[in-house]
Short mmCIF file of C-alpha atoms in Angstrom, two decimals:
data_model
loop_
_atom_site.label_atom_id
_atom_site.label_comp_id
_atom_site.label_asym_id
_atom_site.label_seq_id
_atom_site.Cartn_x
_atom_site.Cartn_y
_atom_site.Cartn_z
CA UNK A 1 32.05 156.78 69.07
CA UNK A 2 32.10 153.43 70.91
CA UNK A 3 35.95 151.97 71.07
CA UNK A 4 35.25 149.48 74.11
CA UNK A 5 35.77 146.54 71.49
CA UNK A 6 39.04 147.93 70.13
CA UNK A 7 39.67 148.48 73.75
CA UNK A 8 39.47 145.03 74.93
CA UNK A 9 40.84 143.64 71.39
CA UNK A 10 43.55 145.63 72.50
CA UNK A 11 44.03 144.72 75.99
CA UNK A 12 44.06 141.58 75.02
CA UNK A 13 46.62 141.27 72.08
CA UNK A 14 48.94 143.07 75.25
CA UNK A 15 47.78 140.51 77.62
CA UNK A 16 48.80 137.56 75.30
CA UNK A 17 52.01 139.53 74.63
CA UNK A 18 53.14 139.62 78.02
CA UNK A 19 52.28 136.26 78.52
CA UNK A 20 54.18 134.64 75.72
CA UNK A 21 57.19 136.99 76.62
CA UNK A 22 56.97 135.95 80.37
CA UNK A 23 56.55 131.66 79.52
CA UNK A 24 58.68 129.23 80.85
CA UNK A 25 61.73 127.78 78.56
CA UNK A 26 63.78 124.92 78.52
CA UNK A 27 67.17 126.22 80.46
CA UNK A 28 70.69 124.93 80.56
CA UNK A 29 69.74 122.51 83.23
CA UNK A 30 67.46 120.43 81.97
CA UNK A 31 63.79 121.67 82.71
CA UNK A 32 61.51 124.96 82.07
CA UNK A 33 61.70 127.83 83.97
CA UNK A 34 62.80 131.61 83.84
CA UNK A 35 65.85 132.57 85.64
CA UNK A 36 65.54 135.72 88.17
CA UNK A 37 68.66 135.71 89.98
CA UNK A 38 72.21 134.72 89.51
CA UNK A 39 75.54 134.62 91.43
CA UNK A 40 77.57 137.54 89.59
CA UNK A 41 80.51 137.57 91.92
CA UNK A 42 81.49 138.54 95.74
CA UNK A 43 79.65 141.97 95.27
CA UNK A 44 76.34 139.84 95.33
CA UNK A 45 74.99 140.11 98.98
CA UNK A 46 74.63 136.25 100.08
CA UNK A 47 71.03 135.30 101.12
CA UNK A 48 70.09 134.60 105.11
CA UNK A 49 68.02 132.63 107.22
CA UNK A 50 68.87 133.71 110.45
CA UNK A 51 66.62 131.64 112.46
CA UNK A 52 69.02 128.70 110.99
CA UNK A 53 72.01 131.15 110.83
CA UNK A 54 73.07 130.01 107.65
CA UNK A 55 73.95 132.52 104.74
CA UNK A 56 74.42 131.18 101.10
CA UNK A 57 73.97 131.90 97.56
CA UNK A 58 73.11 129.30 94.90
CA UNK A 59 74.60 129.75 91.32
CA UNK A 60 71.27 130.09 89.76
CA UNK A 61 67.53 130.53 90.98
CA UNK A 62 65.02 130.12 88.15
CA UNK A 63 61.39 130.61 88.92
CA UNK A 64 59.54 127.26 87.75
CA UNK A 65 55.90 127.90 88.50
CA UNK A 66 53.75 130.13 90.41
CA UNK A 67 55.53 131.62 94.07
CA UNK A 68 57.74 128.02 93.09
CA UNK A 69 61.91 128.15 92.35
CA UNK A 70 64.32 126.12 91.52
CA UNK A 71 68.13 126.17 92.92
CA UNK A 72 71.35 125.27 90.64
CA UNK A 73 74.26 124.60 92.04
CA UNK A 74 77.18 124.01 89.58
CA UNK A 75 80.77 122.71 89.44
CA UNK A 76 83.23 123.35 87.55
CA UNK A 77 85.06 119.31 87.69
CA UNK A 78 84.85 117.09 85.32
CA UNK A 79 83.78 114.53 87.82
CA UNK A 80 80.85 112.99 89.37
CA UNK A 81 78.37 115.40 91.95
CA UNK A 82 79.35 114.65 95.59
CA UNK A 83 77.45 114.60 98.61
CA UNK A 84 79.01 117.21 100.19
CA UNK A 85 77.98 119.47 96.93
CA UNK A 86 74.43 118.41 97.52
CA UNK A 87 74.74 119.50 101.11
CA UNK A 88 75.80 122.65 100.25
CA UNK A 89 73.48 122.58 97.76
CA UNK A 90 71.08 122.38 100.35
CA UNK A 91 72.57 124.67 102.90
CA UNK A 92 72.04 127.62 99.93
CA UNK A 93 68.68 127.11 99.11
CA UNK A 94 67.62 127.04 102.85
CA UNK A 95 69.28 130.49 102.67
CA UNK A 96 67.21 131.55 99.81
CA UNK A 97 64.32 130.45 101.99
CA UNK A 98 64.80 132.98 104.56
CA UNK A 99 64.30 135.48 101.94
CA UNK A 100 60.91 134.48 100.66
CA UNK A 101 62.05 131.87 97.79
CA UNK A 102 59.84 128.99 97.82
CA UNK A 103 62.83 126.34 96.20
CA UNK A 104 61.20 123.57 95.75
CA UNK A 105 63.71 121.58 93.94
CA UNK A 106 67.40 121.17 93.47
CA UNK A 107 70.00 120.74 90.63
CA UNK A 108 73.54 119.78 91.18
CA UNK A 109 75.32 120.08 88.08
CA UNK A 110 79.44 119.16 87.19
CA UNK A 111 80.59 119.24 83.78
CA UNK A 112 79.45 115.34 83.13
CA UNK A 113 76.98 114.71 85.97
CA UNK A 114 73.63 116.48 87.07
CA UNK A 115 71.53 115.39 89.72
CA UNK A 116 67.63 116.63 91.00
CA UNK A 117 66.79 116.79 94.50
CA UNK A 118 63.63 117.45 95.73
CA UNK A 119 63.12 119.19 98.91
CA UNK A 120 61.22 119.15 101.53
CA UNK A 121 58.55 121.50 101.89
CA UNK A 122 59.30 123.08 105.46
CA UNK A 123 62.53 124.97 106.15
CA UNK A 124 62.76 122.63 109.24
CA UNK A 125 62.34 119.10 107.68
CA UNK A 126 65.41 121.07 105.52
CA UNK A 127 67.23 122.03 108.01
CA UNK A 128 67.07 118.14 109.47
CA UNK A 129 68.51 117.02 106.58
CA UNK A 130 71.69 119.28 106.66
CA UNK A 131 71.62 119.57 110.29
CA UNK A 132 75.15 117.61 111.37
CA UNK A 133 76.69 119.29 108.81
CA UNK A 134 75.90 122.86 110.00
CA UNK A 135 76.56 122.24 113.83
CA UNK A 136 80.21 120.64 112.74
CA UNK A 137 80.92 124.09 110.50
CA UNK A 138 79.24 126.23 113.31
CA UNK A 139 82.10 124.41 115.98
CA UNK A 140 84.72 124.77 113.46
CA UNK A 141 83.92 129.07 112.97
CA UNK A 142 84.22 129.26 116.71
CA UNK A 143 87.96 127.65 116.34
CA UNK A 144 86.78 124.47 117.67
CA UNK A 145 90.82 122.89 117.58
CA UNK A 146 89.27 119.07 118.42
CA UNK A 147 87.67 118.75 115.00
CA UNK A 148 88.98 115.29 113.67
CA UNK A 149 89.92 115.28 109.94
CA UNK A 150 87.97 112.78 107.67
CA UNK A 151 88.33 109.31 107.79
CA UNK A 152 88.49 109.02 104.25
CA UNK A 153 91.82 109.20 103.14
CA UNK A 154 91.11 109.29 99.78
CA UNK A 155 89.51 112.85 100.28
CA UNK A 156 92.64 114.15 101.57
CA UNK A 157 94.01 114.00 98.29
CA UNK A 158 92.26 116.66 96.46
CA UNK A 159 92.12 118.56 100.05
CA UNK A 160 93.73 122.47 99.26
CA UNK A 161 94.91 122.07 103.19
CA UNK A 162 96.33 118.58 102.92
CA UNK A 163 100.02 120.32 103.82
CA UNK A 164 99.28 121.92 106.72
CA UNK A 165 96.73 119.31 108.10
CA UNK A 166 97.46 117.05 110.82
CA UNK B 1 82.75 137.17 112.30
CA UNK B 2 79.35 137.84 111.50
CA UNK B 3 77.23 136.78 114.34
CA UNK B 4 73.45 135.93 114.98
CA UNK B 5 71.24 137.50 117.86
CA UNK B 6 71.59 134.57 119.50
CA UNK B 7 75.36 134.50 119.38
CA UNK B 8 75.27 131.63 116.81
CA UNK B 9 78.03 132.76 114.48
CA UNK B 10 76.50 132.30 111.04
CA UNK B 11 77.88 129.80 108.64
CA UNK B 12 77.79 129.90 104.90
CA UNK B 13 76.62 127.30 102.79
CA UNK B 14 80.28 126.43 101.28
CA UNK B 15 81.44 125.54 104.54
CA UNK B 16 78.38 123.44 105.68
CA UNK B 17 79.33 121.59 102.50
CA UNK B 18 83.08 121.63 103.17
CA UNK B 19 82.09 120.52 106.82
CA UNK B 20 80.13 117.46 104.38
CA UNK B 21 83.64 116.51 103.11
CA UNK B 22 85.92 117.15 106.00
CA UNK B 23 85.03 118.86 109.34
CA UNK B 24 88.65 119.86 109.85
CA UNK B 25 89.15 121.95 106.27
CA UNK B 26 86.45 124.19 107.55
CA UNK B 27 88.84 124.78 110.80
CA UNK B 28 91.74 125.51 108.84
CA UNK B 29 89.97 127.67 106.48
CA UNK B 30 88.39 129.95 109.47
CA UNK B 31 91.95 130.20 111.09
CA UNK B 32 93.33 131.39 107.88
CA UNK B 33 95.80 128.36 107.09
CA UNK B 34 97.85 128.09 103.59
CA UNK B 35 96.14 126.99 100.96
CA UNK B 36 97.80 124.77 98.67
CA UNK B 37 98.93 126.38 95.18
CA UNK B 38 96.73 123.60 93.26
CA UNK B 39 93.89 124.43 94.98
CA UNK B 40 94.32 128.23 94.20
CA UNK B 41 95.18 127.14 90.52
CA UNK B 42 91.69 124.72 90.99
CA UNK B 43 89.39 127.83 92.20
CA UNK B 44 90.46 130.04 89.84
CA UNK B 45 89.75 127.54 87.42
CA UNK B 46 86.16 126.98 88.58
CA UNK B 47 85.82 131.07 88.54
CA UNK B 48 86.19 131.50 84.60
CA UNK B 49 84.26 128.41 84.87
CA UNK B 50 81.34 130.12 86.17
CA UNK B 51 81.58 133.18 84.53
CA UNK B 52 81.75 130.99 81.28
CA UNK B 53 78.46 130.01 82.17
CA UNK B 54 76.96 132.89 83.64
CA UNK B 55 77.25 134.22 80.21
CA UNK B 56 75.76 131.30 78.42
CA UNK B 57 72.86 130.83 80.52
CA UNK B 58 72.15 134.50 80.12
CA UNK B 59 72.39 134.13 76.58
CA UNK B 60 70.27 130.86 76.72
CA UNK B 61 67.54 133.29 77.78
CA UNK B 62 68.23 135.78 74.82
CA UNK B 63 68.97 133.66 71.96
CA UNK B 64 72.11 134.93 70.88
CA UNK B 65 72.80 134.65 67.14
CA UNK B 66 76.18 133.54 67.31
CA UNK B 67 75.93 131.23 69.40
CA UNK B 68 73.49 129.59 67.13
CA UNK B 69 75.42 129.91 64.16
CA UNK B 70 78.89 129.22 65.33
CA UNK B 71 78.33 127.34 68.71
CA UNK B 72 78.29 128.26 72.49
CA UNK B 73 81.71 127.33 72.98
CA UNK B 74 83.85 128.40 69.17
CA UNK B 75 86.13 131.21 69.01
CA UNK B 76 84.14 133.48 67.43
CA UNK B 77 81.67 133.72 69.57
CA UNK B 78 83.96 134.48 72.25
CA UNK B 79 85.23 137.27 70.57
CA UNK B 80 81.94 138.57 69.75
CA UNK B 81 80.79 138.18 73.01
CA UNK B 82 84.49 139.92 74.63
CA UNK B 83 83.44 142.44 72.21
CA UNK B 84 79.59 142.87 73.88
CA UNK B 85 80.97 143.34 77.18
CA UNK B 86 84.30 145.35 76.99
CA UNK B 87 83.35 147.79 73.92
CA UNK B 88 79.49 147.77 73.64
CA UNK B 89 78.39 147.68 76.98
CA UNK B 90 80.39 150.38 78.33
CA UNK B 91 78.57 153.25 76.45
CA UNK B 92 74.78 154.40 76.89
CA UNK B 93 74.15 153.89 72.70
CA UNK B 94 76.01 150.61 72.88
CA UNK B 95 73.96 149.22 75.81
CA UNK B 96 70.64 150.59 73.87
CA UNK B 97 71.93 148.71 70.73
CA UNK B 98 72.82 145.30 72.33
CA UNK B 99 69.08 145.65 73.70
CA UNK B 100 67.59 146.40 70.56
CA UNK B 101 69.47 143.20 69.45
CA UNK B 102 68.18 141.32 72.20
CA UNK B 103 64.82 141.88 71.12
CA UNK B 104 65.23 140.78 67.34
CA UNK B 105 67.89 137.97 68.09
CA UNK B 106 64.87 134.82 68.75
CA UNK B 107 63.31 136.45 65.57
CA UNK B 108 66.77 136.03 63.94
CA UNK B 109 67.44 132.84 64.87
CA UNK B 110 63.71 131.47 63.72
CA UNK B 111 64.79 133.29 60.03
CA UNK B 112 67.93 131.48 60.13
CA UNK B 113 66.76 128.08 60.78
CA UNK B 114 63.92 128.07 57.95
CA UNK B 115 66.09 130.13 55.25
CA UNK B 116 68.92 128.98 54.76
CA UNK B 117 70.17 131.98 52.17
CA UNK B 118 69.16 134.22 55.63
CA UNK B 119 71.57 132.08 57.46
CA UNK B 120 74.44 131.93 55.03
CA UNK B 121 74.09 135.95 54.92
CA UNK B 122 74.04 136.46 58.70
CA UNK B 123 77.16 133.80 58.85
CA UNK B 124 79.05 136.21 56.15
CA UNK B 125 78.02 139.21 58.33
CA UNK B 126 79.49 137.84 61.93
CA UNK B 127 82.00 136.39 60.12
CA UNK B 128 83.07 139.98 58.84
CA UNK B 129 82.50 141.34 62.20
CA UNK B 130 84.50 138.93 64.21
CA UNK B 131 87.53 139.51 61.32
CA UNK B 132 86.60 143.17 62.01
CA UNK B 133 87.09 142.86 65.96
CA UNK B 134 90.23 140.47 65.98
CA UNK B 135 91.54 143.45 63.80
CA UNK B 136 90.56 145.76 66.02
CA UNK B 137 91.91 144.07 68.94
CA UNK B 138 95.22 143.00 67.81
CA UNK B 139 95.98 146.82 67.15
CA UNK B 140 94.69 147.63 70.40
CA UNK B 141 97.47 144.87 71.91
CA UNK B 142 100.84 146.84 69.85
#
């Protein structure tokens, strides 16, 4: 007896099975994708780019379209997102680059604020963007003592090292 | 210190966004200084915070049922999550159960938003269990 039509009736039902098991849905954070990886504590090996030498782990990576990601990045203060969260933000998913994750777009999330970033699609043009900010952390893990504190006094404030700063 | 090849020591992405916010936090925090109590209170905070979530986006992806009958953030839920985690997940048949449940829970959820006798029943049900549990658990605490 012939079964190649129950076959490929067959193959197919499992094909379309897969397929709606495996779509895109709306997440948390505001848009479609599945997530594949998550932050689960210190245990979680950070990711590396070592021809940046930066290590990092975003909260969240959901995959968004085909070889595409997205980063999350969330906060637990009920306040607006900073620019320092976006750089680190950024710092983490340059990380994730290193090991093969094609982010190609950022949220920042607090517990009343979210913001998207788009990135750019070299790890260089990346890099650029975060570049200051990685040199002055780079001079401050080799003990660099001349490091100025902000000039923004206001950030002192909320600083956990505001006691034993200068 | 970690280190690269090319004697770069490597930075992590918290303090290139510390370094965003103040250059000199960074220093203190790499020569060990005293954290403020706050800011320990703060992180520990922002911790539960994350775990809080790590659960709910997981569950996002699963449709949990009491989350959709009770809420992501009530009481219940909590418990019946707590429950998941310290009692269910810690046994080979309870890990094969919470699976199976994984698996019927968007089916579950569809029945409950069209019927509304299905829902009332399942409410009764969790209801019963999370009584059951906070049973359960205060007689564990004596």
């Amino acid at each position: 007896m012939n079964y190649t039509n129950e076959l490929l009736l067959l193959v197919t039902v499992i094909v379309a099975l897969f397929l709606y098991l495996r779509r895109f849905k709306e997440t948390t954070f505001g848009f479609s994708g599945r997530l594949i990886w998550y932050d689960s504590g210190v245990k979680i090996q950070p990711f590396k780019h070592s021809q940046y030498g930066v290590i990092g782990k975003p909260d969240y990576l959901f995959k968004v379209g085909w070889n595409t990601y997205a980063a999350v990045e969330y906060k637990s203060r009920r306040g607006p997102v900073y620019f320092s969260d976006i750089v680190q933000a950024k710092c983490a998913a340059l990380a994730a680059r290193g090991n093969k994750f094609n982010i190609s777009f950022l949220i920042v999330q607090t517990e009343v604020d979210r913001i998207k970033v788009d990135l750019p699609n070299s790890d260089s043009a990346l890099y650029d963007e975060i570049s200051v900010w990685v040199e002055l952390a780079r001079r401050a893990a080799l003990r660099d003592g001349t490091i100025e504190k902000t000039s923004y006094i206001a950030r002192c404030r909320g600083c956990g090292y505001k006691n034993v700063c200068q | 210190m970690i280190r690269t090849n090319n004697r770069k020591p490597l930075v992590s992405a918290s303090e290139v966004g510390m370094a965003a916010f103040c250059g000199r936090a960074v220093y203190l925090k790499r020569t060990k200084a005293e954290v403020s109590r706050k800011a320990v209170e703060r992180m520990s905070h922002g911790h539960a915070r994350h775990e809080d979530l790590n659960s709910l986006v997981k569950n996002d992806q699963r449709c949990f049922v009491a989350s959709y009958l009770y809420g992501m953030d009530d009481q219940r839920t909590y418990r019946l999550r707590a429950w998941r985690d310290q009692r269910l997940k810690v046994t080979k048949v309870g890990r094969m159960l919470v699976n199976v449940y994984y698996k019927l829970s968007p089916v579950l959820v569809e029945l409950c938003k069209r019927h509304p006798k299905v829902e009332q029943t399942a409410t009764l049900i969790l209801d019963w269990l999370s009584l059951r549990i906070e049973e359960i658990m205060l007689r564990k605490d004596k």
